[in-house]
Amino acid sequence: TRKLARRGVDVLGAEPDLLDTIPVAAAMTRAFEPVSPTDPVSGLAERFALSDVPSLPVVDGEKRLVGIVSRSDMEEALLRGQGESRVGDVMTPGPVTCALDESLTLALQRLSLRDVAALPVVDPGQDDRVVGMLRRRDIIAAYQRARRERPEFAARVDRLRESLTGARVFEM
């Protein structure tokens, strides 16, 4: 922040990032099919083919999140000849999540820190039941929508970026 201050940029009075103003609920996809820990790994291929998410939430009988299984988890199990093993044997238990009302900035930080392609979205008001999935491309799409819908905010961000880097941003 000292470097920015030397350039005359007031970071303490700065407005929030556009992603700070967008809740996860506005960007997540509700088109997902959770799987059970008792489902066979061999059945995941069809689920992934029908779904547009890189990983699927694994839920118990109460629809509470118990893990997450990715395409690569499935592929590795199938390559090892474990097609008849259970999802619970290959899933990652206790995955990182995001909540409906959190900002996309927070969600993006979690995606980056854990280097995952998607996060299960939970609703704290419903005992943390899974209500959606948030992918990186969902965040990008929400950001682009917000820039179109709020041109005054986008213009301020562009002016700030130009003052810092000298580079102009052109939309296509």
CSV table of C-alpha atoms in Angstrom, one decimal:
chain,number,residue,atom,x,y,z
A,1,THR,CA,0.0,0.0,0.0
A,2,ARG,CA,3.0,2.4,0.5
A,3,LYS,CA,3.8,2.1,-3.2
A,4,LEU,CA,0.2,3.0,-4.1
A,5,ALA,CA,0.2,5.9,-1.7
A,6,ARG,CA,3.5,7.2,-3.3
A,7,ARG,CA,1.6,7.2,-6.6
A,8,GLY,CA,-1.2,9.3,-5.1
A,9,VAL,CA,-3.7,6.4,-4.8
A,10,ASP,CA,-5.8,6.6,-1.7
A,11,VAL,CA,-6.3,3.0,-0.7
A,12,LEU,CA,-7.8,3.6,2.7
A,13,GLY,CA,-10.7,5.5,1.1
A,14,ALA,CA,-10.9,3.2,-1.9
A,15,GLU,CA,-14.2,1.8,-2.9
A,16,PRO,CA,-14.7,-2.0,-2.6
A,17,ASP,CA,-13.7,-4.3,-5.4
A,18,LEU,CA,-16.6,-5.2,-7.7
A,19,LEU,CA,-16.4,-8.8,-6.6
A,20,ASP,CA,-16.9,-7.6,-3.0
A,21,THR,CA,-20.4,-6.4,-4.0
A,22,ILE,CA,-21.6,-9.7,-5.6
A,23,PRO,CA,-22.9,-12.5,-3.4
A,24,VAL,CA,-22.1,-16.1,-4.1
A,25,ALA,CA,-25.9,-16.7,-4.6
A,26,ALA,CA,-25.9,-14.4,-7.6
A,27,ALA,CA,-23.2,-16.4,-9.4
A,28,MET,CA,-23.5,-20.1,-8.4
A,29,THR,CA,-24.9,-22.8,-10.5
A,30,ARG,CA,-27.9,-24.7,-9.1
A,31,ALA,CA,-27.5,-27.3,-11.9
A,32,PHE,CA,-25.7,-30.1,-10.1
A,33,GLU,CA,-26.5,-33.6,-8.8
A,34,PRO,CA,-25.1,-34.6,-5.5
A,35,VAL,CA,-23.9,-38.1,-5.0
A,36,SER,CA,-24.0,-40.5,-2.0
A,37,PRO,CA,-20.9,-42.0,-0.4
A,38,THR,CA,-22.3,-45.4,-1.1
A,39,ASP,CA,-22.7,-44.8,-4.8
A,40,PRO,CA,-20.3,-46.9,-7.0
A,41,VAL,CA,-17.4,-45.0,-8.6
A,42,SER,CA,-18.3,-46.5,-11.9
A,43,GLY,CA,-21.6,-44.6,-11.9
A,44,LEU,CA,-19.8,-41.2,-11.7
A,45,ALA,CA,-18.8,-41.1,-15.4
A,46,GLU,CA,-22.5,-40.7,-16.4
A,47,ARG,CA,-23.0,-38.1,-13.6
A,48,PHE,CA,-20.1,-36.0,-14.8
A,49,ALA,CA,-21.2,-36.4,-18.4
A,50,LEU,CA,-24.6,-34.9,-17.5
A,51,SER,CA,-23.2,-32.2,-15.2
A,52,ASP,CA,-21.2,-29.2,-16.1
A,53,VAL,CA,-19.2,-29.1,-12.9
A,54,PRO,CA,-15.7,-30.4,-12.4
A,55,SER,CA,-16.6,-31.9,-9.0
A,56,LEU,CA,-19.7,-33.2,-7.3
A,57,PRO,CA,-20.7,-32.8,-3.7
A,58,VAL,CA,-21.1,-36.0,-1.7
A,59,VAL,CA,-24.0,-35.8,0.7
A,60,ASP,CA,-25.5,-38.0,3.4
A,61,GLY,CA,-29.1,-39.0,3.8
A,62,GLU,CA,-29.9,-35.6,5.3
A,63,LYS,CA,-28.4,-33.8,2.3
A,64,ARG,CA,-25.5,-32.5,4.4
A,65,LEU,CA,-22.1,-32.3,2.8
A,66,VAL,CA,-19.7,-35.0,3.8
A,67,GLY,CA,-17.1,-34.7,1.0
A,68,ILE,CA,-16.4,-33.9,-2.6
A,69,VAL,CA,-15.4,-36.1,-5.6
A,70,SER,CA,-13.7,-34.7,-8.7
A,71,ARG,CA,-13.4,-36.0,-12.2
A,72,SER,CA,-9.8,-36.7,-11.5
A,73,ASP,CA,-10.7,-38.7,-8.4
A,74,MET,CA,-13.0,-40.8,-10.5
A,75,GLU,CA,-10.5,-41.2,-13.3
A,76,GLU,CA,-7.7,-42.3,-11.0
A,77,ALA,CA,-10.0,-44.9,-9.3
A,78,LEU,CA,-11.1,-46.3,-12.6
A,79,LEU,CA,-7.5,-46.5,-13.8
A,80,ARG,CA,-6.6,-48.5,-10.7
A,81,GLY,CA,-9.5,-50.9,-11.4
A,82,GLN,CA,-11.6,-49.6,-8.5
A,83,GLY,CA,-14.7,-49.0,-10.5
A,84,GLU,CA,-16.8,-51.0,-8.1
A,85,SER,CA,-15.5,-49.2,-5.0
A,86,ARG,CA,-17.7,-46.6,-3.3
A,87,VAL,CA,-17.5,-42.8,-3.7
A,88,GLY,CA,-16.8,-42.5,0.0
A,89,ASP,CA,-13.6,-44.4,-0.6
A,90,VAL,CA,-12.2,-41.9,-3.2
A,91,MET,CA,-13.8,-38.6,-2.1
A,92,THR,CA,-12.1,-35.8,-0.2
A,93,PRO,CA,-13.8,-35.5,3.1
A,94,GLY,CA,-14.6,-32.1,4.7
A,95,PRO,CA,-14.2,-30.0,1.6
A,96,VAL,CA,-13.8,-26.2,1.7
A,97,THR,CA,-17.1,-24.5,1.1
A,98,CYS,CA,-18.7,-21.1,0.6
A,99,ALA,CA,-22.0,-19.7,1.9
A,100,LEU,CA,-24.8,-18.1,-0.2
A,101,ASP,CA,-24.3,-14.7,1.3
A,102,GLU,CA,-20.5,-14.5,1.1
A,103,SER,CA,-18.8,-12.2,-1.5
A,104,LEU,CA,-17.2,-13.6,-4.6
A,105,THR,CA,-13.9,-12.1,-3.4
A,106,LEU,CA,-14.0,-14.5,-0.4
A,107,ALA,CA,-15.0,-17.4,-2.6
A,108,LEU,CA,-12.2,-16.7,-5.1
A,109,GLN,CA,-9.7,-16.6,-2.3
A,110,ARG,CA,-10.8,-20.0,-1.2
A,111,LEU,CA,-10.7,-21.4,-4.7
A,112,SER,CA,-7.1,-20.1,-5.2
A,113,LEU,CA,-5.8,-21.1,-1.8
A,114,ARG,CA,-7.0,-24.7,-2.1
A,115,ASP,CA,-6.3,-24.8,-5.9
A,116,VAL,CA,-9.7,-26.3,-6.6
A,117,ALA,CA,-12.0,-25.8,-9.6
A,118,ALA,CA,-15.3,-25.5,-7.7
A,119,LEU,CA,-16.7,-25.0,-4.3
A,120,PRO,CA,-19.9,-26.4,-2.8
A,121,VAL,CA,-22.3,-23.6,-1.8
A,122,VAL,CA,-24.0,-24.2,1.5
A,123,ASP,CA,-27.0,-22.4,3.1
A,124,PRO,CA,-26.2,-21.6,6.7
A,125,GLY,CA,-30.0,-21.2,7.3
A,126,GLN,CA,-30.6,-24.8,6.3
A,127,ASP,CA,-28.0,-26.6,8.5
A,128,ASP,CA,-25.3,-26.1,5.8
A,129,ARG,CA,-27.1,-28.1,3.2
A,130,VAL,CA,-25.6,-27.9,-0.3
A,131,VAL,CA,-27.6,-25.6,-2.5
A,132,GLY,CA,-25.2,-25.1,-5.5
A,133,MET,CA,-21.7,-25.2,-6.9
A,134,LEU,CA,-19.5,-22.2,-7.6
A,135,ARG,CA,-17.0,-22.6,-10.4
A,136,ARG,CA,-14.3,-20.1,-11.5
A,137,ARG,CA,-16.2,-19.4,-14.7
A,138,ASP,CA,-19.3,-18.6,-12.7
A,139,ILE,CA,-17.2,-15.9,-10.9
A,140,ILE,CA,-15.9,-14.5,-14.3
A,141,ALA,CA,-19.4,-14.5,-15.8
A,142,ALA,CA,-20.8,-12.6,-12.7
A,143,TYR,CA,-18.0,-10.1,-12.9
A,144,GLN,CA,-18.6,-9.4,-16.6
A,145,ARG,CA,-22.4,-9.1,-15.9
A,146,ALA,CA,-21.8,-6.6,-13.1
A,147,ARG,CA,-19.4,-4.5,-15.3
A,148,ARG,CA,-22.1,-4.3,-18.0
A,149,GLU,CA,-24.9,-3.5,-15.4
A,150,ARG,CA,-22.8,-1.0,-13.4
A,151,PRO,CA,-20.8,1.0,-16.0
A,152,GLU,CA,-20.0,3.8,-13.4
A,153,PHE,CA,-18.2,1.2,-11.2
A,154,ALA,CA,-16.4,-0.3,-14.1
A,155,ALA,CA,-15.2,3.1,-15.3
A,156,ARG,CA,-13.8,3.9,-11.8
A,157,VAL,CA,-12.0,0.6,-11.7
A,158,ASP,CA,-10.6,1.2,-15.2
A,159,ARG,CA,-9.3,4.7,-14.2
A,160,LEU,CA,-7.6,3.2,-11.2
A,161,ARG,CA,-6.0,0.5,-13.2
A,162,GLU,CA,-4.8,3.0,-15.8
A,163,SER,CA,-3.4,5.2,-13.2
A,164,LEU,CA,-1.4,2.3,-11.7
A,165,THR,CA,-0.3,0.6,-14.8
A,166,GLY,CA,-0.7,3.0,-17.6
A,167,ALA,CA,-2.6,0.4,-19.5
A,168,ARG,CA,-6.2,0.9,-20.8
A,169,VAL,CA,-8.8,-1.8,-20.8
A,170,PHE,CA,-11.0,-2.3,-23.9
A,171,GLU,CA,-14.1,-4.4,-23.8
A,172,MET,CA,-14.8,-6.6,-26.8
